[in-house]
Short mmCIF file of C-alpha atoms in Angstrom, two decimals:
data_model
loop_
_atom_site.label_atom_id
_atom_site.label_comp_id
_atom_site.label_asym_id
_atom_site.label_seq_id
_atom_site.Cartn_x
_atom_site.Cartn_y
_atom_site.Cartn_z
CA UNK M 1 125.58 65.90 75.17
CA UNK M 2 124.57 63.64 78.17
CA UNK M 3 128.07 63.72 79.35
CA UNK M 4 128.12 63.42 83.20
CA UNK M 5 130.54 66.09 84.84
CA UNK M 6 131.10 67.21 88.19
CA UNK M 7 131.62 71.10 88.65
CA UNK M 8 132.35 73.47 91.17
CA UNK M 9 129.95 76.54 91.03
CA UNK M 10 131.41 80.27 91.25
CA UNK M 11 128.49 82.55 90.64
CA UNK M 12 124.71 82.82 89.14
CA UNK M 13 124.38 84.21 85.77
CA UNK M 14 121.32 86.84 85.15
CA UNK M 15 118.80 84.08 84.94
CA UNK M 16 119.67 82.70 88.19
CA UNK M 17 121.52 79.60 86.79
CA UNK M 18 124.83 78.54 88.48
CA UNK M 19 127.85 79.29 86.45
CA UNK M 20 130.55 76.47 86.63
CA UNK M 21 133.44 75.68 84.30
CA UNK M 22 135.30 72.32 83.01
CA UNK M 23 138.37 72.83 80.96
CA UNK M 24 138.00 76.54 80.57
CA UNK M 25 134.43 75.93 79.22
CA UNK M 26 131.39 77.94 81.08
CA UNK M 27 128.40 75.67 82.10
CA UNK M 28 124.81 76.84 83.30
CA UNK M 29 123.16 74.87 85.48
CA UNK M 30 119.51 75.57 86.88
CA UNK M 31 119.16 75.17 90.58
CA UNK M 32 122.84 75.40 91.56
CA UNK M 33 124.26 77.73 93.99
CA UNK M 34 127.60 79.82 94.38
CA UNK M 35 129.84 77.59 96.20
CA UNK M 36 128.50 74.31 95.72
CA UNK M 37 130.08 71.16 94.05
CA UNK M 38 127.57 69.72 92.07
CA UNK M 39 127.20 66.58 89.45
CA UNK M 40 125.48 67.35 86.00
CA UNK M 41 124.59 66.15 82.80
CA UNK M 42 125.14 68.20 79.82
CA UNK M 43 121.86 68.97 78.02
CA UNK M 44 122.56 71.70 75.49
CA UNK M 45 126.00 72.74 73.92
CA UNK M 46 126.45 76.16 72.00
CA UNK M 47 129.73 77.59 70.73
CA UNK M 48 130.53 79.49 73.93
CA UNK M 49 128.64 77.75 76.78
CA UNK M 50 126.56 74.77 77.72
CA UNK M 51 123.57 74.00 79.75
CA UNK M 52 123.44 71.46 82.09
CA UNK M 53 120.83 69.32 84.17
CA UNK M 54 121.50 69.34 87.78
CA UNK M 55 121.90 65.28 88.93
CA UNK M 56 123.17 65.79 92.51
CA UNK M 57 124.51 68.41 95.17
CA UNK M 58 127.78 66.74 96.29
CA UNK M 59 128.61 69.86 98.71
CA UNK M 60 125.61 72.13 99.52
CA UNK M 61 125.83 75.59 100.04
CA UNK M 62 124.93 76.91 103.44
CA UNK M 63 122.63 79.28 102.01
CA UNK M 64 120.47 76.41 100.50
CA UNK M 65 117.10 76.17 101.53
CA UNK M 66 113.93 73.83 100.63
CA UNK M 67 111.85 75.90 98.32
CA UNK M 68 108.39 76.21 99.94
CA UNK M 69 106.29 76.21 96.77
CA UNK M 70 105.23 72.82 95.43
CA UNK M 71 105.45 73.87 91.79
CA UNK M 72 109.13 75.53 92.22
CA UNK M 73 110.91 72.51 89.80
CA UNK M 74 108.76 73.24 86.82
CA UNK M 75 107.34 76.68 87.12
CA UNK M 76 110.52 78.79 86.86
CA UNK M 77 108.79 81.93 87.80
CA UNK M 78 110.85 82.54 90.93
CA UNK M 79 114.22 81.02 90.30
CA UNK M 80 115.66 81.83 93.65
CA UNK M 81 113.42 80.29 96.03
CA UNK M 82 116.20 77.97 97.03
CA UNK M 83 118.35 80.54 97.83
CA UNK M 84 118.04 82.48 101.39
CA UNK M 85 116.76 85.63 101.12
CA UNK M 86 119.43 87.79 102.59
CA UNK M 87 121.79 86.17 100.29
CA UNK M 88 119.53 86.68 97.30
CA UNK M 89 120.09 90.48 98.19
CA UNK M 90 123.71 90.16 98.51
CA UNK M 91 123.63 88.44 95.22
CA UNK M 92 121.80 91.31 93.54
CA UNK M 93 123.96 93.82 95.21
CA UNK M 94 127.00 92.12 93.51
CA UNK M 95 124.97 91.86 90.00
CA UNK M 96 124.56 95.44 90.05
CA UNK M 97 128.12 96.16 91.27
CA UNK M 98 129.72 94.10 88.66
CA UNK M 99 127.64 95.39 85.96
CA UNK M 100 128.94 98.98 86.47
CA UNK M 101 132.45 97.53 86.93
CA UNK M 102 132.26 95.40 83.39
CA UNK M 103 130.19 97.57 81.27
CA UNK M 104 130.55 101.16 82.59
CA UNK M 105 133.88 100.74 83.53
CA UNK M 106 133.15 102.19 86.97
CA UNK M 107 133.74 100.77 90.75
CA UNK M 108 130.91 102.49 92.28
CA UNK M 109 129.92 101.85 95.79
CA UNK M 110 126.61 99.59 95.61
CA UNK M 111 124.55 100.15 98.52
CA UNK M 112 122.65 96.89 100.11
CA UNK M 113 119.52 96.32 98.75
CA UNK M 114 116.23 97.38 100.09
CA UNK M 115 114.65 94.26 100.98
CA UNK M 116 111.29 93.27 102.49
CA UNK M 117 110.47 91.92 105.91
CA UNK M 118 108.09 89.26 104.51
CA UNK M 119 109.09 88.61 100.89
CA UNK M 120 106.01 86.97 100.06
CA UNK M 121 102.35 87.49 98.70
CA UNK M 122 103.50 91.02 97.17
CA UNK M 123 102.33 90.92 93.35
CA UNK M 124 99.33 92.76 92.76
CA UNK M 125 98.92 91.56 89.24
CA UNK M 126 98.58 87.84 87.73
CA UNK M 127 98.33 86.81 84.27
CA UNK M 128 96.90 83.23 83.96
CA UNK M 129 96.69 81.04 81.05
CA UNK M 130 93.78 78.59 80.64
CA UNK M 131 93.28 75.20 78.62
CA UNK M 132 90.29 72.98 78.49
CA UNK M 133 90.52 69.09 78.52
CA UNK M 134 88.62 66.09 79.63
CA UNK M 135 89.75 64.12 82.71
CA UNK M 136 90.03 60.44 82.98
CA UNK M 137 86.38 60.23 83.13
CA UNK M 138 85.34 62.22 80.48
CA UNK M 139 84.51 65.45 82.45
CA UNK M 140 85.28 68.71 80.90
CA UNK M 141 87.88 70.67 83.13
CA UNK M 142 90.03 73.69 82.82
CA UNK M 143 93.76 74.01 83.43
CA UNK M 144 94.93 77.24 84.94
CA UNK M 145 98.13 78.31 85.50
CA UNK M 146 101.55 79.94 84.11
CA UNK M 147 103.53 79.03 81.30
CA UNK M 148 106.31 76.55 82.03
CA UNK M 149 109.65 78.52 81.30
CA UNK M 150 110.60 79.02 77.82
CA UNK M 151 107.40 76.89 76.80
CA UNK M 152 103.50 77.04 76.15
CA UNK M 153 103.04 74.26 78.41
CA UNK M 154 100.76 75.28 81.56
CA UNK M 155 101.89 74.43 84.94
CA UNK M 156 98.63 74.08 86.75
CA UNK M 157 98.39 75.85 90.09
CA UNK M 158 96.07 76.28 92.89
CA UNK M 159 98.34 78.81 95.02
CA UNK M 160 101.07 80.96 94.39
CA UNK M 161 103.08 82.13 97.17
CA UNK M 162 104.07 85.46 95.62
CA UNK M 163 100.71 86.53 94.37
CA UNK M 164 98.33 88.77 96.82
CA UNK M 165 95.79 86.40 98.33
CA UNK M 166 92.95 87.96 96.56
CA UNK M 167 94.34 87.03 93.26
CA UNK M 168 94.90 83.18 94.03
CA UNK M 169 91.22 83.14 95.31
CA UNK M 170 90.08 84.43 91.84
CA UNK M 171 91.99 82.32 89.81
CA UNK M 172 90.50 79.21 91.59
CA UNK M 173 87.15 80.98 91.15
CA UNK M 174 87.60 81.36 87.41
CA UNK M 175 88.35 78.05 86.68
CA UNK M 176 85.45 76.79 88.70
CA UNK M 177 83.16 79.15 87.16
CA UNK M 178 84.40 78.02 83.60
CA UNK M 179 83.67 74.31 84.28
CA UNK M 180 80.01 75.23 85.65
CA UNK M 181 79.56 77.58 82.66
CA UNK M 182 80.42 74.66 79.77
CA UNK M 183 78.32 72.25 81.86
CA UNK M 184 75.40 74.34 82.16
CA UNK M 185 75.69 75.59 78.43
CA UNK M 186 76.06 72.38 76.95
CA UNK M 187 72.88 71.25 78.89
CA UNK M 188 71.04 73.89 77.07
CA UNK M 189 72.55 73.28 73.75
CA UNK M 190 74.67 76.41 73.96
CA UNK M 191 78.11 77.22 73.31
CA UNK M 192 80.20 78.94 75.77
CA UNK M 193 83.09 81.49 75.29
CA UNK M 194 86.21 79.95 76.07
CA UNK M 195 88.77 81.88 78.25
CA UNK M 196 92.30 81.84 77.03
CA UNK M 197 93.79 83.65 79.61
CA UNK M 198 93.04 86.20 82.32
CA UNK M 199 94.25 89.14 83.96
CA UNK M 200 93.72 89.90 87.43
CA UNK M 201 94.91 93.07 89.27
CA UNK M 202 94.30 93.52 93.21
CA UNK M 203 94.46 97.11 94.82
CA UNK M 204 95.64 96.63 98.33
CA UNK M 205 94.31 99.92 99.39
CA UNK M 206 90.79 98.71 98.92
CA UNK M 207 91.10 95.12 98.94
CA UNK M 208 89.38 94.60 95.61
CA UNK M 209 90.25 93.23 92.06
CA UNK M 210 89.38 93.78 88.41
CA UNK M 211 89.33 90.77 86.26
CA UNK M 212 89.99 90.93 82.35
CA UNK M 213 88.89 87.71 80.49
CA UNK M 214 90.79 87.22 77.42
CA UNK M 215 89.90 85.01 74.38
CA UNK M 216 89.74 84.89 70.43
CA UNK M 217 86.12 85.29 69.82
CA UNK M 218 84.21 88.70 69.90
CA UNK M 219 82.96 89.16 73.05
CA UNK M 220 79.75 91.26 71.49
CA UNK M 221 78.79 87.98 69.96
CA UNK M 222 78.85 86.30 73.34
CA UNK M 223 77.38 88.92 75.61
CA UNK M 224 74.91 86.92 77.29
CA UNK M 225 76.93 83.93 77.76
CA UNK M 226 79.81 86.35 79.27
CA UNK M 227 77.56 87.98 81.45
CA UNK M 228 76.46 84.66 82.75
CA UNK M 229 80.00 83.91 83.38
CA UNK M 230 80.79 87.03 85.12
CA UNK M 231 77.62 86.05 87.48
CA UNK M 232 79.06 82.78 88.19
CA UNK M 233 82.41 83.89 88.95
CA UNK M 234 81.05 86.57 91.26
CA UNK M 235 78.92 83.61 93.04
CA UNK M 236 82.51 81.74 93.58
CA UNK M 237 84.18 84.04 96.03
CA UNK M 238 83.23 85.85 99.16
CA UNK M 239 83.60 89.20 97.60
CA UNK M 240 82.83 90.07 94.13
CA UNK M 241 85.48 91.44 91.67
CA UNK M 242 85.38 95.42 91.83
CA UNK M 243 84.60 94.89 87.80
CA UNK M 244 84.93 92.11 84.86
CA UNK M 245 85.46 93.05 81.50
CA UNK M 246 86.16 90.85 78.06
CA UNK M 247 88.93 91.47 75.93
CA UNK M 248 89.21 90.15 72.49
CA UNK M 249 92.78 88.81 72.00
CA UNK M 250 94.65 90.38 69.01
CA UNK M 251 92.07 92.98 68.05
CA UNK M 252 93.04 96.13 66.67
CA UNK M 253 90.00 97.94 67.67
CA UNK M 254 90.37 96.77 71.32
CA UNK M 255 87.22 94.66 71.44
CA UNK M 256 86.60 95.60 75.15
CA UNK M 257 83.27 94.92 76.70
CA UNK M 258 82.65 95.34 80.13
CA UNK M 259 80.28 92.97 82.00
CA UNK M 260 79.72 94.18 85.42
CA UNK M 261 80.98 96.66 88.22
CA UNK M 262 83.48 99.30 87.89
CA UNK M 263 86.15 100.01 85.25
CA UNK M 264 89.05 101.03 87.72
CA UNK M 265 90.59 100.35 91.08
CA UNK M 266 92.24 102.91 93.51
CA UNK M 267 95.62 102.38 94.88
CA UNK M 268 97.39 104.09 97.29
CA UNK M 269 101.25 104.56 97.77
CA UNK M 270 102.26 106.98 100.45
CA UNK M 271 99.82 109.84 100.63
CA UNK M 272 98.89 109.64 96.82
CA UNK M 273 95.91 107.84 95.10
CA UNK M 274 96.01 106.18 91.73
CA UNK M 275 93.18 104.85 89.35
CA UNK M 276 94.12 101.82 87.93
CA UNK M 277 92.56 99.72 84.69
CA UNK M 278 93.14 96.24 84.38
CA UNK M 279 96.08 96.60 81.77
CA UNK M 280 97.64 100.13 83.07
CA UNK M 281 101.41 99.97 83.79
CA UNK M 282 101.79 100.19 87.78
CA UNK M 283 104.53 98.48 90.06
CA UNK M 284 103.63 94.88 90.98
CA UNK M 285 104.78 95.61 94.33
CA UNK M 286 102.99 98.43 96.02
CA UNK M 287 104.79 98.22 99.39
CA UNK M 288 108.45 98.35 97.67
CA UNK M 289 107.30 100.91 95.08
CA UNK M 290 106.47 103.33 98.07
CA UNK M 291 110.39 102.67 99.08
CA UNK M 292 111.57 102.93 95.63
CA UNK M 293 109.96 106.50 94.71
CA UNK M 294 110.92 107.81 98.52
CA UNK M 295 114.52 106.99 97.85
CA UNK M 296 114.47 108.55 94.47
CA UNK M 297 113.09 111.72 95.87
CA UNK M 298 115.26 111.72 98.87
CA UNK M 299 118.44 111.69 96.30
CA UNK M 300 116.86 114.62 94.48
CA UNK M 301 116.39 116.46 97.70
CA UNK M 302 114.62 119.64 98.33
CA UNK M 303 116.47 122.13 96.27
CA UNK M 304 113.65 124.23 94.98
CA UNK M 305 113.35 122.92 91.52
CA UNK M 306 111.94 124.78 88.93
CA UNK M 307 111.17 122.27 86.25
CA UNK M 308 111.94 118.69 86.54
CA UNK M 309 111.26 116.11 83.77
CA UNK M 310 110.02 112.68 84.39
CA UNK M 311 110.81 110.74 81.05
CA UNK M 312 108.80 107.09 80.51
CA UNK M 313 106.42 108.67 83.28
CA UNK M 314 103.76 105.96 82.54
CA UNK M 315 100.70 106.48 84.58
CA UNK M 316 102.34 109.23 86.61
CA UNK M 317 103.51 107.15 89.64
CA UNK M 318 106.57 109.00 90.36
CA UNK M 319 105.58 112.24 88.59
CA UNK M 320 103.25 112.84 91.87
CA UNK M 321 106.16 112.34 93.97
CA UNK M 322 108.50 114.74 92.15
CA UNK M 323 105.26 117.26 92.10
CA UNK M 324 106.03 117.77 96.02
CA UNK M 325 109.80 118.97 95.06
CA UNK M 326 109.39 120.99 91.96
CA UNK M 327 107.62 124.10 90.73
CA UNK M 328 106.81 122.17 87.60
CA UNK M 329 106.73 118.51 86.35
CA UNK M 330 106.39 117.86 82.78
CA UNK M 331 105.96 113.89 82.48
CA UNK M 332 106.52 112.17 78.92
CA UNK M 333 105.45 108.91 77.58
CA UNK M 334 104.22 107.42 74.38
CA UNK M 335 101.30 105.10 75.68
CA UNK M 336 98.02 107.12 75.12
CA UNK M 337 96.13 105.06 77.73
CA UNK M 338 99.27 105.90 80.23
CA UNK M 339 98.85 109.42 80.01
CA UNK M 340 95.08 109.54 80.26
CA UNK M 341 95.58 107.69 83.27
CA UNK M 342 98.50 109.87 84.38
CA UNK M 343 96.34 113.05 84.10
CA UNK M 344 93.45 111.39 86.05
CA UNK M 345 96.10 110.45 88.90
CA UNK M 346 97.28 114.16 88.99
CA UNK M 347 93.25 115.17 89.10
CA UNK M 348 92.63 112.68 91.82
CA UNK M 349 95.15 114.07 94.19
CA UNK M 350 94.39 117.85 93.24
CA UNK M 351 97.91 118.36 91.81
CA UNK M 352 97.84 121.02 89.35
CA UNK M 353 101.81 121.67 88.62
CA UNK M 354 102.41 118.28 86.24
CA UNK M 355 102.03 118.97 82.52
CA UNK M 356 101.60 115.39 80.87
CA UNK M 357 102.65 114.99 77.27
CA UNK M 358 102.34 111.94 74.78
CA UNK M 359 105.27 111.83 72.65
CA UNK M 360 108.38 109.46 72.57
CA UNK M 361 111.21 110.35 75.03
CA UNK M 362 113.45 110.32 72.07
CA UNK M 363 111.54 113.04 70.60
CA UNK M 364 111.58 115.78 73.09
CA UNK M 365 115.14 117.22 72.55
CA UNK M 366 113.78 120.63 71.65
CA UNK M 367 111.31 120.52 74.76
CA UNK M 368 114.32 120.02 76.87
CA UNK M 369 116.17 122.73 75.76
CA UNK M 370 113.22 124.85 76.30
CA UNK M 371 113.26 123.93 80.03
CA UNK M 372 116.22 126.52 80.14
CA UNK M 373 118.47 124.14 82.00
CA UNK M 374 116.32 122.16 83.96
CA UNK M 375 117.94 120.96 87.40
CA UNK M 376 116.53 117.50 87.49
CA UNK M 377 115.55 114.95 84.74
CA UNK M 378 114.18 111.80 85.96
CA UNK M 379 114.72 108.38 83.53
CA UNK M 380 112.43 105.37 84.14
CA UNK M 381 112.92 103.29 80.76
CA UNK M 382 111.72 99.95 79.99
CA UNK M 383 114.15 97.08 80.49
CA UNK M 384 116.24 97.77 76.90
CA UNK M 385 117.16 101.00 78.63
CA UNK M 386 117.43 104.57 76.96
CA UNK M 387 118.43 105.26 73.25
CA UNK M 388 121.61 107.23 72.71
CA UNK M 389 119.54 110.15 70.73
CA UNK M 390 117.88 110.48 74.37
CA UNK M 391 120.80 110.56 76.25
CA UNK M 392 122.49 113.04 73.91
CA UNK M 393 119.48 115.20 74.77
CA UNK M 394 119.46 114.90 78.19
CA UNK M 395 123.05 115.68 78.42
CA UNK M 396 122.75 118.80 76.13
CA UNK M 397 120.12 120.19 78.40
CA UNK M 398 122.77 120.50 81.30
CA UNK M 399 120.59 119.25 84.21
CA UNK M 400 122.31 119.65 87.25
CA UNK M 401 121.26 116.08 88.35
CA UNK M 402 119.82 112.91 86.77
CA UNK M 403 117.66 110.33 88.48
CA UNK M 404 117.89 106.93 86.78
CA UNK M 405 115.28 104.14 87.91
CA UNK M 406 116.14 100.92 85.97
CA UNK M 407 115.02 97.63 86.10
CA UNK M 408 117.98 96.06 84.22
CA UNK M 409 121.35 96.45 85.66
CA UNK M 410 123.04 95.82 82.12
CA UNK M 411 121.43 98.39 80.15
CA UNK M 412 121.43 100.77 83.09
CA UNK M 413 125.45 100.31 82.95
CA UNK M 414 125.36 101.06 79.15
CA UNK M 415 123.50 104.10 79.51
CA UNK M 416 125.58 105.30 82.79
CA UNK M 417 128.72 104.98 80.67
CA UNK M 418 127.40 107.51 77.86
CA UNK M 419 126.51 109.65 80.51
CA UNK M 420 129.91 109.56 82.40
CA UNK M 421 131.39 110.23 79.02
CA UNK M 422 129.28 113.42 78.85
CA UNK M 423 130.85 114.97 82.21
CA UNK M 424 128.16 113.22 84.65
CA UNK M 425 129.55 111.64 87.69
CA UNK M 426 127.65 108.84 89.61
CA UNK M 427 126.73 109.88 93.28
CA UNK M 428 124.73 107.39 94.65
CA UNK M 429 123.30 103.61 93.71
CA UNK M 430 120.85 102.11 95.68
CA UNK M 431 119.11 98.70 94.53
CA UNK M 432 115.60 98.09 95.67
CA UNK M 433 114.27 94.43 95.84
CA UNK M 434 110.92 94.68 93.81
CA UNK M 435 110.67 90.96 93.01
CA UNK M 436 111.85 88.88 95.82
CA UNK M 437 112.99 85.16 94.81
CA UNK M 438 113.47 86.46 91.21
CA UNK M 439 116.57 87.40 89.83
CA UNK M 440 115.33 90.86 88.84
CA UNK M 441 116.36 93.95 90.91
CA UNK M 442 115.29 97.42 90.45
CA UNK M 443 118.26 100.21 91.05
CA UNK M 444 118.00 103.90 91.52
CA UNK M 445 120.94 106.04 90.69
CA UNK M 446 121.67 109.69 91.23
CA UNK M 447 124.04 111.45 88.94
CA UNK M 448 125.11 115.07 88.82
CA UNK M 449 126.99 117.20 86.45
CA UNK M 450 131.00 117.61 87.23
CA UNK M 451 131.65 121.39 87.76
CA UNK M 452 134.29 122.66 85.66
CA UNK M 453 136.79 123.23 88.65
CA UNK M 454 136.74 119.75 89.71
#
C-alpha cells in the first residue's frame, strides 16, 4: 500500500482500467491506456491483483485525448472519454473476440462494431439523485447529480455530454424548482416534499420528456405540495414536460401519483411506434437501437418463418421487427408491466401476428416444443445471461437458427459454449456500440444448427 511503481500498460480490463504487471502480479489503474508507461501508487491489494492510482503518464498513448467532460475524473460514468472513439471501438471488438476465445473456446471472426457518427447526447433516460444542504450563507440548496463510482457521494452536474439536451434542461429546472418550492413553503409555514431522486425519459421522436419524482414519503399526503412543485418545474423550462408523476420509493403498493400531463411518451424506431412509461425498459440509445434490430433482422433473413420466439422480449421492441418476417411471433417476459406495454405497442402499430406471454423464459420448455421445431429463437437476456435450463429447452426445440442479443460479452461467451456443445455453430458476430465512451458493448450473434452431413 502506497508503494510507487512504474508499469507498462498492456490492455484494459472490463471496467476500462489499464492492466499492468509488476514481478508477475497484476495491477489495475484507472485512466491508463494500452501502450503507456505510467507511474502509479498502490491503493489496494488483493490476493490475485492490486489497484493503483495514476500519478503520471511517462509515455502517453497516441490514442489519448483530453476528456471534454468537466466531471470526468470524479463521475466515472463514462470511463473511456480519454480514449479516441475509433480506438474505443477497436478495443470493444477485441473484448468480444477475447471473451469468445477464452470462455467459449472458439476463435470466431468478430466484425468491427457499428459505431456512431456523433457519439454524444445519445441517452434518452437519466436518473439523478438529489440532496438538500445549506450553502455558506445559510441558503437552502439542492445538489443534483450522479453518484460517484462505487459510492453514494453525489457529483453535482449542470451538464452531461452523453444525455439528451432535454434531459439536461430538465435536471437543472427541477433543481431550481425544488429550491423555490422549499423557500416558498417555509415562508408559508408548510413543509415541502423532499425529492431524493428523479428519472427523466425523453422521446426523441416527439421531443418531449416524462419526469418521475421519487421520495420516501407518501405522495397522497403531500398531493397539494407535489402539484405545486410540478407547476414550478414546468415554469422553469420553455417546453413543459409531457407528464410528471410521483413515486414513493420502496413502496409495495407502487405509490404512484400522477401530478399533471400524460402517462406515456411515443417513440419511433424505424417505422415502428412505441409507448413508453418512465419505468419501462427501452433501449437508451434509439438511434443505435434501430441499427441493432435491423442487424438482427438481416441475420435472420426473409426465410418465411412460421413461428419465431422472442425470449426476454421486454416491451416488444424487437418483436415488432420480427413480425415482418415471421407468420407468428411469441414474445415472453416475466415483467407484467413490460408485457402490458408490449401488447399496447403491437396494437399501436396494427400488428396482429404477435402473442405475448407473461412467464419466466426458463419455464416455457413445453411451449417451445409445441412450436413444432420453430425456425428461429431470439434471446435477449439481461446481463447475467441465460440459465442452462433455458438453453437446454432452446436446443431441444431444434430451431434452425438462434439470434442472441447480448449486453455482456462474458455471459454471452459462456452461453454460446453450451449451445456449441449442442451442435450449434457461430455464423456471424456483430458488436453494436450502444453506449459510446463506456465499457459496455452490445453484440448480435447468429447461430445455426449443424446438419448431420457436416
